[in-house]
Coordinates of C-alpha atoms in Angstrom, one line a residue:
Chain A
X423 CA 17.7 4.0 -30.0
X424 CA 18.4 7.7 -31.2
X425 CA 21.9 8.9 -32.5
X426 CA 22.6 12.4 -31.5
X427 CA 25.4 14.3 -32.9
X428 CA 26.7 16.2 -30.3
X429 CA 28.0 19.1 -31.3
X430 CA 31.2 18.3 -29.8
X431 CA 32.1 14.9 -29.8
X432 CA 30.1 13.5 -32.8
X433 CA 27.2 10.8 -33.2
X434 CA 26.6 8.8 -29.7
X435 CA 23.9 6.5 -28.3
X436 CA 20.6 8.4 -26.5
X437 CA 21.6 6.8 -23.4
X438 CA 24.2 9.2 -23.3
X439 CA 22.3 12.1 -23.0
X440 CA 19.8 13.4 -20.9
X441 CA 16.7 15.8 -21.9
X442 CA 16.1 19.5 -21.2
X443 CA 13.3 20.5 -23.0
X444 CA 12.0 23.4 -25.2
X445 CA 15.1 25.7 -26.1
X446 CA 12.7 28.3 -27.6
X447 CA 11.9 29.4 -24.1
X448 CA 13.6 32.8 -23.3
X449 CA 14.0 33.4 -19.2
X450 CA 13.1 37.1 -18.2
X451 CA 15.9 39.0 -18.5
X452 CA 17.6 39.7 -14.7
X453 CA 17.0 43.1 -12.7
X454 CA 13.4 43.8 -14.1
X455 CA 10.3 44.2 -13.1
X456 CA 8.7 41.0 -13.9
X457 CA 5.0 39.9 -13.9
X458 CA 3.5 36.8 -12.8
X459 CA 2.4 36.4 -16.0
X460 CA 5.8 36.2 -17.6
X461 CA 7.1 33.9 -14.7
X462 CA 4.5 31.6 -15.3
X463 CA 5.2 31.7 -19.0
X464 CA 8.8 31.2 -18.4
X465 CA 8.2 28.3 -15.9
X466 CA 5.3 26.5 -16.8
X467 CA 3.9 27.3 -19.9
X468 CA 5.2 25.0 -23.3
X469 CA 3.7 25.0 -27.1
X470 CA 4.6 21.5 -27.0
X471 CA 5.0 21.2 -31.0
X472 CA 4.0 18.2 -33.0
X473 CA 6.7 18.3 -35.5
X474 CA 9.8 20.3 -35.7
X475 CA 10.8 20.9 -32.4
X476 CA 13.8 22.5 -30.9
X477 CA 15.1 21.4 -27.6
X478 CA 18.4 21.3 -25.3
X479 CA 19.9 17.8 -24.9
X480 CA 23.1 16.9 -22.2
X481 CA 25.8 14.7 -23.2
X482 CA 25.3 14.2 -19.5
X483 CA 27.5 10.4 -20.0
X484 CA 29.8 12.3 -22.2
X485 CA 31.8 15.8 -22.5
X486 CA 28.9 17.2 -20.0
X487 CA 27.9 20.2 -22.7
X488 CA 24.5 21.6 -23.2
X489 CA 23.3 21.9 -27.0
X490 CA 20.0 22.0 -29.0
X491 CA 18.5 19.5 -30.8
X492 CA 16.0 20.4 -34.1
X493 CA 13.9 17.0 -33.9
X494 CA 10.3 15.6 -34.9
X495 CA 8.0 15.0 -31.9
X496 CA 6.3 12.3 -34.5
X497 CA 9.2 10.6 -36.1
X498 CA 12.4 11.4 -33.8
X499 CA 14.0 11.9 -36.8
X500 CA 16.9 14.5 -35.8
X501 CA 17.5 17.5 -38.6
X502 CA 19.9 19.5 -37.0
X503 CA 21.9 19.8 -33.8
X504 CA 23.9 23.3 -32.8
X505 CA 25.6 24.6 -30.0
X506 CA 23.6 26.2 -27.3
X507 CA 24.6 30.6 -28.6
X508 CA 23.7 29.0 -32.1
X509 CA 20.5 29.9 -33.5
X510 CA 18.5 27.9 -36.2
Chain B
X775 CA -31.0 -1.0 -24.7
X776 CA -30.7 -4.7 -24.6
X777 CA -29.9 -5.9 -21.3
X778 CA -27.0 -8.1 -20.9
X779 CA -28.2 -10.2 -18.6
X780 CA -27.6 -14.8 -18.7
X781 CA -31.2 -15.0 -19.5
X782 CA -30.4 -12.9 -22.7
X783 CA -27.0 -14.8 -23.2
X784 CA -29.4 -17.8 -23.1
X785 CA -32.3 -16.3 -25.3
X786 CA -29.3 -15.3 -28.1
X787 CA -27.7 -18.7 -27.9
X788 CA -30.6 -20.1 -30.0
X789 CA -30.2 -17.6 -32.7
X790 CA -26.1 -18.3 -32.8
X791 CA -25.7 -14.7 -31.0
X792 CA -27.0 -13.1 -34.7
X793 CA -29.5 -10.6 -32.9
X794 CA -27.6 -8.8 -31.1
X795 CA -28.2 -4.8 -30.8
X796 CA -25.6 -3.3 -31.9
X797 CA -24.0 -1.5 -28.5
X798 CA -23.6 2.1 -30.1
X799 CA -24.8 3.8 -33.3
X800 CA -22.5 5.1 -35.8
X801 CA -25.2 8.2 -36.7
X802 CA -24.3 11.1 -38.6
X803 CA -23.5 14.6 -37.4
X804 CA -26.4 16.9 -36.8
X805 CA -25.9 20.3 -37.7
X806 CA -25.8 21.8 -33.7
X807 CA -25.3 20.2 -30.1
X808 CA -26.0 22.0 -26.6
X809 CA -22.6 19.9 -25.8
X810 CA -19.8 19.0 -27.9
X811 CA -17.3 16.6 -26.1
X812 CA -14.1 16.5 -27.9
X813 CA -12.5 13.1 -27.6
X814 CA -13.8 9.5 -27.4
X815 CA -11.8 7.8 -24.8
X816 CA -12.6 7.2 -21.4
X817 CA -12.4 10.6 -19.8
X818 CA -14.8 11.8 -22.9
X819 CA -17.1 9.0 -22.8
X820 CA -17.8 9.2 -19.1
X821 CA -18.5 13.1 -19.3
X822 CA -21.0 12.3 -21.9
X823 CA -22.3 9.6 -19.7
X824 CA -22.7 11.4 -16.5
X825 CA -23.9 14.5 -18.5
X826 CA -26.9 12.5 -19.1
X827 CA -27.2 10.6 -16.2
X828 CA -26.6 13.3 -13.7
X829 CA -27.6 16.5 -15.8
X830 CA -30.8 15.3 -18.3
X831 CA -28.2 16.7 -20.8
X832 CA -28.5 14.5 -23.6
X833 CA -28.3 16.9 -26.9
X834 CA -24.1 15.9 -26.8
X835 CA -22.2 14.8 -29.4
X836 CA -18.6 12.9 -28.6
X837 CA -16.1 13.9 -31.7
X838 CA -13.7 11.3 -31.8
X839 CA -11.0 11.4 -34.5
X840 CA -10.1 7.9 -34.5
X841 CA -12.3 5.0 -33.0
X842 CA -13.6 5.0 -29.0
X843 CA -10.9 3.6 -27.1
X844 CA -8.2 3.6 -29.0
X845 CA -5.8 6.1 -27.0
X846 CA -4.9 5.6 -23.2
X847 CA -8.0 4.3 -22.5
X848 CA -6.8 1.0 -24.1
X849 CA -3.0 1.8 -23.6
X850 CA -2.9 1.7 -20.1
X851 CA -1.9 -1.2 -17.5
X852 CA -5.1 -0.9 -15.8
X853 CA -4.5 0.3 -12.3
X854 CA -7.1 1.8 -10.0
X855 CA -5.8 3.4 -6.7
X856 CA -6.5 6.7 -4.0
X857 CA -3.0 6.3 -2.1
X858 CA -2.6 10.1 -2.4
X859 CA -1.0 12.2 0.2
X860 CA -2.4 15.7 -0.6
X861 CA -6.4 16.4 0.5
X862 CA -7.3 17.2 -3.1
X863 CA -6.2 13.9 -4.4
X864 CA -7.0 12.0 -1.9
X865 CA -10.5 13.3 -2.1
X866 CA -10.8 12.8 -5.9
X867 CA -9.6 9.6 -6.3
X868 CA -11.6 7.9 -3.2
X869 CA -14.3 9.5 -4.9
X870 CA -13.5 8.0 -8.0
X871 CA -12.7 4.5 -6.3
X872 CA -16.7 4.8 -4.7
X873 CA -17.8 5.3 -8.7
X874 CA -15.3 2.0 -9.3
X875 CA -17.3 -0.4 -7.0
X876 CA -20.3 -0.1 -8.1
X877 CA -19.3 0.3 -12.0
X878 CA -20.1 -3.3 -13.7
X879 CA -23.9 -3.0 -12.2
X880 CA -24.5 1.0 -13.1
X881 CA -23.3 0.7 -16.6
X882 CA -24.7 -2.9 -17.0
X883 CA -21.3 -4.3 -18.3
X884 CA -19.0 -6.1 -16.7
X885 CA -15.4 -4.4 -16.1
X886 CA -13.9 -6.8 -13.9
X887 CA -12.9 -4.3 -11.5
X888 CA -10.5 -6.3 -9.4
X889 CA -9.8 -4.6 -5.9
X890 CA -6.6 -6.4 -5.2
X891 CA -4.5 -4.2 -3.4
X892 CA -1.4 -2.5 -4.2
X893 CA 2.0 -2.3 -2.7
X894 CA 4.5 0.4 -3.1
X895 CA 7.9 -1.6 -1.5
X896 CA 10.1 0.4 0.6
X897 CA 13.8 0.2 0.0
X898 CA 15.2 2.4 3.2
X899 CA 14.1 3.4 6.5
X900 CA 13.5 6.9 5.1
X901 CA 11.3 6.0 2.8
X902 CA 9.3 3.7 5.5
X903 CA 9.2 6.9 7.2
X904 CA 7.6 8.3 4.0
X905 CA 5.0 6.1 3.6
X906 CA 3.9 5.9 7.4
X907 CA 3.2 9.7 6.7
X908 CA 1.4 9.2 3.9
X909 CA -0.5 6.2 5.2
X910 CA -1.5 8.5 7.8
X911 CA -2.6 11.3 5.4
X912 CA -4.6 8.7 3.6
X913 CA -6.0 6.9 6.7
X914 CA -7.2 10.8 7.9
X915 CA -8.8 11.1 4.2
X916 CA -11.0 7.9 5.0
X917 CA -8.5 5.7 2.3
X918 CA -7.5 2.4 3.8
X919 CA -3.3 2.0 4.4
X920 CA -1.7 -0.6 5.9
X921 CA 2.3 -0.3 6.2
X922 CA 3.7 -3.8 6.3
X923 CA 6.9 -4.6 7.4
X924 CA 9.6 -6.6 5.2
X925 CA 8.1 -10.4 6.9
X926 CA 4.6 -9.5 5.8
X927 CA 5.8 -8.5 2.5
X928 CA 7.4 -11.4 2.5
X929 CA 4.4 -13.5 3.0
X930 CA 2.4 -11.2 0.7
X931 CA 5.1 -12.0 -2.5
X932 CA 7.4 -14.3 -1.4
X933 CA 8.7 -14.2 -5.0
X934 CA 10.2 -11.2 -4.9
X935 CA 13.9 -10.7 -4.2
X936 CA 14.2 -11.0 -0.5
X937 CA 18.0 -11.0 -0.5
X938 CA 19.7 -8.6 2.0
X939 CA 23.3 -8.0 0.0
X940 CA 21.1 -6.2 -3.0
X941 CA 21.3 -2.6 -3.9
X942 CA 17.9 -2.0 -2.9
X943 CA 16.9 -4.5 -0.1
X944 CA 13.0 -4.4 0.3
X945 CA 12.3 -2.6 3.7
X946 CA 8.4 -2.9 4.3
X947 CA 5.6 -1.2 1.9
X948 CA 2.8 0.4 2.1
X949 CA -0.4 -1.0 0.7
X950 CA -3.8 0.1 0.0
X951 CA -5.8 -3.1 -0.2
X952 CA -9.2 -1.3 -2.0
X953 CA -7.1 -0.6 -4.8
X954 CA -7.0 -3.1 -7.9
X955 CA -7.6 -3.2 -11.6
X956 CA -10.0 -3.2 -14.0
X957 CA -10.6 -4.2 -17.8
X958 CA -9.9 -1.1 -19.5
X959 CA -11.7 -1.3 -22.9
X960 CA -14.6 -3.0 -21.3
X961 CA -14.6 0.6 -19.1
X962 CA -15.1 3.0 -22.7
X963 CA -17.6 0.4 -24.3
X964 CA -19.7 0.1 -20.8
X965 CA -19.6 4.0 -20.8
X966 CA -20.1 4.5 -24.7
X967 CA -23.3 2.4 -24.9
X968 CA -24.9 3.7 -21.7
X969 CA -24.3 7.4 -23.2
X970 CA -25.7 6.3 -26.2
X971 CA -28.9 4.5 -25.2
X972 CA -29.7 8.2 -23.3
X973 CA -29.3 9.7 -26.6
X974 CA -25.6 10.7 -27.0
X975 CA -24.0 10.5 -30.5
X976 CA -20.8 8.9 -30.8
X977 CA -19.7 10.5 -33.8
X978 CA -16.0 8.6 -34.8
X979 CA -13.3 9.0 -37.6
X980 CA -14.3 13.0 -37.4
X981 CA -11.3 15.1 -37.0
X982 CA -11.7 18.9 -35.2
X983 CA -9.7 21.4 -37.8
X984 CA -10.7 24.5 -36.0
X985 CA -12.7 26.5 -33.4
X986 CA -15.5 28.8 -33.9
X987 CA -14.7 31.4 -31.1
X988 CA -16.8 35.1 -31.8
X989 CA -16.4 37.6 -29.1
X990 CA -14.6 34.9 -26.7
X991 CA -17.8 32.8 -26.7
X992 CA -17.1 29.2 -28.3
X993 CA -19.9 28.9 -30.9
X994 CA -18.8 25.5 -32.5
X995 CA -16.3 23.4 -34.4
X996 CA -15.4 23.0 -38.1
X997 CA -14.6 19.0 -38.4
X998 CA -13.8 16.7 -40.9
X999 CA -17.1 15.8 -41.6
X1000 CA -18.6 19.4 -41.5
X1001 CA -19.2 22.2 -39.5
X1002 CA -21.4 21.4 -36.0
X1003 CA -22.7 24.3 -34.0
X1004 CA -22.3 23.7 -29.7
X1005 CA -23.1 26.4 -27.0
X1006 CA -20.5 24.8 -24.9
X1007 CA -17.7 22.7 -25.7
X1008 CA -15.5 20.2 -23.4
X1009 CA -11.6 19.1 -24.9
X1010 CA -11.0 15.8 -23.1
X1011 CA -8.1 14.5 -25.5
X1012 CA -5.1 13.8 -23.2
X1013 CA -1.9 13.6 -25.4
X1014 CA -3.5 15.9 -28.5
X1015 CA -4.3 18.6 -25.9
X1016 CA -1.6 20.9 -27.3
X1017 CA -2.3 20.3 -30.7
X1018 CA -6.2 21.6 -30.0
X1019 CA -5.2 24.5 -27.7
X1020 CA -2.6 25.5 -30.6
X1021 CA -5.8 26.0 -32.7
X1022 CA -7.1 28.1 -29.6
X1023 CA -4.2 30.2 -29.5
X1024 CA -3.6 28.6 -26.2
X1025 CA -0.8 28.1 -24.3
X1026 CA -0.7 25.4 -21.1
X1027 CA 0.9 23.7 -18.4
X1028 CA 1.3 20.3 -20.5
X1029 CA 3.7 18.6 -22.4
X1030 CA 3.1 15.7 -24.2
X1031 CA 5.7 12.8 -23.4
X1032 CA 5.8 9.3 -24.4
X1033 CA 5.0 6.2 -21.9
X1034 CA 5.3 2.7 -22.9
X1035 CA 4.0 -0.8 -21.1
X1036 CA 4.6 -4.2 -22.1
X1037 CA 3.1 -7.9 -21.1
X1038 CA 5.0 -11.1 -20.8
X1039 CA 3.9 -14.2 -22.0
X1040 CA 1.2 -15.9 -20.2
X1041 CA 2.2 -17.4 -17.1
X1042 CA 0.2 -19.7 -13.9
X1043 CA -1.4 -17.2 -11.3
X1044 CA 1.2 -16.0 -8.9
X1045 CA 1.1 -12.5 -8.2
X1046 CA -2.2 -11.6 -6.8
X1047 CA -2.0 -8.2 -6.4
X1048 CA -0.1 -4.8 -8.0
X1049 CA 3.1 -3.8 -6.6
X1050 CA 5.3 -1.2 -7.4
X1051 CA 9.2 -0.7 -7.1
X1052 CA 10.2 2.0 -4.5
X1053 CA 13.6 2.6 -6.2
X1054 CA 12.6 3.6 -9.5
X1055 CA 9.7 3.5 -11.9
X1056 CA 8.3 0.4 -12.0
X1057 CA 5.1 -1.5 -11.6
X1058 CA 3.6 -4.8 -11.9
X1059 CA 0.5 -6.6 -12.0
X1060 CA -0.9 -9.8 -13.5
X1061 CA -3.7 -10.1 -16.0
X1062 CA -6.4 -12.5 -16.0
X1063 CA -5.1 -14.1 -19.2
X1064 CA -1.5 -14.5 -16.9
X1065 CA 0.1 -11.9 -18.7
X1066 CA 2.4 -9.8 -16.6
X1067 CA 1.1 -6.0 -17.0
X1068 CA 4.0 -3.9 -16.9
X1069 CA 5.2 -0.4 -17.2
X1070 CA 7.3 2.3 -15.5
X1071 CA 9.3 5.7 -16.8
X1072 CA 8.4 8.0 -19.7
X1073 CA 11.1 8.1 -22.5
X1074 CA 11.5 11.3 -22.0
X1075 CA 11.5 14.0 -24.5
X1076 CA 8.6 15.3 -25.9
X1077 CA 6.9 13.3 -28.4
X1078 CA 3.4 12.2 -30.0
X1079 CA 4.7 8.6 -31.8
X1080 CA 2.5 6.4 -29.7
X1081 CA 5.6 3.5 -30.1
X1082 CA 8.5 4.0 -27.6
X1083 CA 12.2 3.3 -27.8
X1084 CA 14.2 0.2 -26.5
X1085 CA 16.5 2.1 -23.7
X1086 CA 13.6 2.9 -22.0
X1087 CA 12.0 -0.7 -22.0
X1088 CA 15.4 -2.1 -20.8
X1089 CA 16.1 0.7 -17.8
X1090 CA 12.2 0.0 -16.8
X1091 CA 13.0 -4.0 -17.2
X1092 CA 16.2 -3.5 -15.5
X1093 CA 14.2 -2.1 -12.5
X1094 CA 11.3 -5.1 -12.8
X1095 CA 14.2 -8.1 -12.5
X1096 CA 15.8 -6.4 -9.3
X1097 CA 12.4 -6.9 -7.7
X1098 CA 10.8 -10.0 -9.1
X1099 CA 14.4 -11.8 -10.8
X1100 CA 11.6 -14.6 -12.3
X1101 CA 11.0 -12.0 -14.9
X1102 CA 14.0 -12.0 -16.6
X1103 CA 12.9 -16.1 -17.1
X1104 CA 9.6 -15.1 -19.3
X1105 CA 9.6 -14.0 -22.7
X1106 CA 7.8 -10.6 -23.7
X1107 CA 4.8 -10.6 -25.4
X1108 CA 3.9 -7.1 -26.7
X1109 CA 5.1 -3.7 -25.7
X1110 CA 3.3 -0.8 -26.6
X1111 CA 3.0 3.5 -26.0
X1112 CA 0.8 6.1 -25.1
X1113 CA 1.0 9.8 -25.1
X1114 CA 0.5 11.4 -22.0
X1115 CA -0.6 14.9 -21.2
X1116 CA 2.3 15.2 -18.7
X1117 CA 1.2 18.7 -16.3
X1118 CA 4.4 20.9 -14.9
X1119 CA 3.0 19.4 -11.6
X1120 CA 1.9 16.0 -11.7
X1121 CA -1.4 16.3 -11.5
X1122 CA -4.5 17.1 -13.8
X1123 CA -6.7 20.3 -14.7
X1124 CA -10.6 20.1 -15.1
X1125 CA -11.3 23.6 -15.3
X1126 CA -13.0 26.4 -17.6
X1127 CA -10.7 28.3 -19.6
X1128 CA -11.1 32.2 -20.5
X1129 CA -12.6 31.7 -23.5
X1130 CA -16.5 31.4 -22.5
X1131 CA -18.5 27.8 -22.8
X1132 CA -14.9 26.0 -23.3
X1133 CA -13.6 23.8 -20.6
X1134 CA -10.8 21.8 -20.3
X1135 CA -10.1 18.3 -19.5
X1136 CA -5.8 17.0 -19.3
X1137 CA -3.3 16.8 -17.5
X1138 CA -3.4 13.4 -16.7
X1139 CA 0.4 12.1 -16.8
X1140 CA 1.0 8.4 -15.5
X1141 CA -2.1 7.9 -14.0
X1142 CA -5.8 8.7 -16.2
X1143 CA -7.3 5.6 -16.0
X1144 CA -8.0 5.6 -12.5
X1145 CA -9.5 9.0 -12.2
X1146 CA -12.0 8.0 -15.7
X1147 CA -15.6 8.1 -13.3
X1148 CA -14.5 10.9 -11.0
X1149 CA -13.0 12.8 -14.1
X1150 CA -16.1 12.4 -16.0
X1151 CA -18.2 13.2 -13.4
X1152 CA -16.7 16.5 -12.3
X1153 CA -15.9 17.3 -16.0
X1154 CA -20.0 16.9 -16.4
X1155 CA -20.7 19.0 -13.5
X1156 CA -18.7 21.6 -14.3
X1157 CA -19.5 21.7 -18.1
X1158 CA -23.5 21.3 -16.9
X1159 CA -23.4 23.9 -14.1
X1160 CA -20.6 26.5 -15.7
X1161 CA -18.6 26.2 -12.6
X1162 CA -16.0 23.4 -10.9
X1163 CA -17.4 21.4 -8.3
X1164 CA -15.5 21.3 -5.0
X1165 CA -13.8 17.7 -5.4
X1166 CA -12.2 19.1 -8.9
X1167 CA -11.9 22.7 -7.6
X1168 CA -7.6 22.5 -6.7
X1169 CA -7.3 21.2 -10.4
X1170 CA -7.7 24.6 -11.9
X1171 CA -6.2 25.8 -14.6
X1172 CA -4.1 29.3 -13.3
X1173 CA -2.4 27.3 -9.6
X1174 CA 0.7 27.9 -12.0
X1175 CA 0.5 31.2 -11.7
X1176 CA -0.6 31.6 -8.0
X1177 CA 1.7 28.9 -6.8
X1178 CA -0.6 26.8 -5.4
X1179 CA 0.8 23.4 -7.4
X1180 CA -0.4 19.9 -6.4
X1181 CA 3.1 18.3 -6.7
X1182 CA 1.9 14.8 -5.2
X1183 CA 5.3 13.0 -6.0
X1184 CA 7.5 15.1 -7.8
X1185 CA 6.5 13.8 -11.1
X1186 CA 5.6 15.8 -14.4
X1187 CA 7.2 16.6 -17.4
X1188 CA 11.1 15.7 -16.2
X1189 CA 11.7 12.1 -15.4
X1190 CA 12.8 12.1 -11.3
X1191 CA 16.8 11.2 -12.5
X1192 CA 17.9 11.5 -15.9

């Protein structure tokens, strides 16, 4: 089992939550002219890091917030969580 | 190459089975390849195989970092089907299923390939509807479907929960009796010392550090055991495939997730074939040994541990007892995890890349060990002839960006309901 610490609530059980993947990913920013190269950057394309890794997690059983998670794709062990504006 | 044959089992029962050939060398790296396959399991191995069966190629090295057979080759639960909806898949895997029969007596070992059938149960009318269709697409593919109603399901696996006041009452299913199971490790080792006897080296415990690309042309691969020269070079790694394209400067369609199965104890024969739970993620078999194979969702988030988590286990257990309540009676045996090369569309890219004499091999997800022949064969064909073959032509590398996914089921990277 991991324990998150959601930003808001505190340490809770991973069933509570519910993934969302890379939070490094930027979506291309509205009203421009934009490539299918960027889209399929934006869409499909991942680094998929072994090691360090920051992601969004959703305390989806819980106060329903989006944040991001700094964890290690080998370990799980969880460095650092932050709300969703916060950068690293 | 030895035989293995009952006269020779005879012949090396006098000698207390001490003479033996060993099945595969362990030589040393020579200095340069014509092709270097990069990963030993069963996807590499067969490549290497049908490189030299079907393409006199047999100046190829397999690099493995650990030993042959130790990633999802021998991690997997062992299930060998074509029930695919979409023409592409459909194709690939019936070809795949026509490399499957005739396995044990090609590579001279015996793989128990087991053609037992499996069942995907139906929960709703909609989802009979569902599977009449894609009984239909299969049937027009040439793959055998049969949809049974909930009485000949019944008679099928009358140990299943029959019970109409459940949450997910078992409405009919759709079965493809050609598909089974097979021993997995027997299927690497079968493929490994065939490769070898034609004069492929299985080089193990060699780790790739880096690429040798000069003017976009691969030229070889510095490795743990020294530098070997290739003029073309095939990544076949599954789960690692990020961590070898990062050395590429490559980005791709993949993430790797974590997948985990489990057996129970050793039980009588009762469950003859596999069968799968329409309501969730969850599919059962029985082993040989009586073990019941077992396995279902991903955990979820990206990882490369190759040892799951307990939620997981239990939601994926959880889903088991509400089909077959006996196994909540039976005690587990081992569980274990994979790492799977999940694509953004569920299914799996055997293509060249933009960086000349490199091709690519991943994307496999839930379901590689199925696809090892027909994977290995188109992977050979196009590494031998520079250019995909028609069955592995819709797995190319840029439908991302044209649009043109192969989204079978839904399934990739996100877990259906999380």
């Amino acid at each position: 089992m991991l324990y998150i610490k959601c930003p808001y609530c505190g340490i809770r059980a991973q069933t509570e939550f519910a993934y969302g993947g890379d939070a490094t990913v930027k979506r291309p920013e509205l009203n421009k002219e934009i490539t299918d190269k960027e889209w399929d950057e934006f869409v499909y394309l991942r680094k998929s890091l072994r090691g360090k890794h920051l992601e969004f997690w959703h305390h989806i059983s819980g106060c329903r917030q989006w944040f991001k998670v700094q964890r290690d794709t080998t370990t799980h062990e969880i460095f650092k969580t932050l709300k969703p504006h916060e950068e690293l | 190459m030895q035989k293995y044959s009952v006269f020779n089992l005879i012949k090396n029962a006098f000698s207390g089975h001490q003479n033996w050939e060993v099945a595969w060398k362990d030589p040393t790296p020579k200095k340069s390849y014509d092709v270097i396959i990069i990963g030993g399991g069963g996807h590499g191995l067969a490549t290497a195989y049908y490189l030299a069966k079907e393409h006199n190629i047999t100046n190829v090295a397999i690099i493995e970092k650990g030993w042959i057979g130790g990633g999802n080759v021998g991690r997997n639960t062992t299930i060998i089907r074509s029930n695919f909806m979409h023409d592409a898949n459909g194709r690939f895997n019936e070809f795949s299923m026509d490399l499957w029969r005739n396995m044990s007596q090609e590579l001279n070992f015996n793989v128990m390939f087991s053609p037992r059938g499996i069942i995907n149960l139906a929960h709703s009318d909609a989802q009979m509807n569902v599977y009449a269709r894609r009984g239909n697409s299969m049937r027009l593919n040439g793959i055998d479907a049969v949809l049974l109603n909930r009485e000949e399901i019944k008679k099928i696996i009358p140990m299943a929960d029959f019970s109409e006041d459940v949450r997910f009452p078992i409405f009919g299913g759709l079965m493809q009796p050609s598909a089974g199971t097979a021993r997995h490790d027997a299927v690497a080792w079968g493929y490994a010392r065939q490769a070898d006897s034609m004069g492929v080296d299985i080089i193990q415990n060699c780790e790739v550090l880096s690429f040798d690309v000069v003017g976009g042309k691969i030229k070889g691969i510095r490795t743990s055991r020294g530098d070997i020269k290739a003029k073309k070079i095939g990544l076949c790694v599954a789960g690692s495939t990020s961590i070898l394209a990062e050395k590429l400067n490559m980005t791709l369609p993949i993430e790797t997730h974590l997948l985990q199965a489990c057996v129970s104890e050793p039980v009588k024969p009762l469950l003859d074939h596999v069968v799968t739970f329409g309501a969730g993620h969850f599919y059962c078999s029985q082993s040989d040994k009586g073990e019941m194979v077992m396995g279902g969702d991903l955990d979820g988030y990206n990882s490369y541990a190759q040892r799951g988590n307990l939620p997981t286990l239990q939601h994926v257990l959880t889903e088991g007892i509400a089909m077959f309540p006996f196994l909540s009676k039976l005690k587990m045996l081992r569980t274990w995890g994979g790492i799977m090369d999940m694509s953004m569309d569920g299914s799996p890219i055997i293509d060249k890349t933009h960086i000349e004499g490199l091709y690519l091999n991943c994307g496999w997800c839930y379901g590689g060990f199925k696809s090892t022949p027909a994977s290995g064969w188109t992977f050979a064909h196009t590494i031998a002839q520079d250019k995909v073959h028609k069955l592995n032509a819709d797995y190319n590398l840029n439908r991302f960006s044209k649009g043109y996914l192969l989204d079978e089921k839904g399934l990739g990277t996100k877990t259906w309901i999380s």
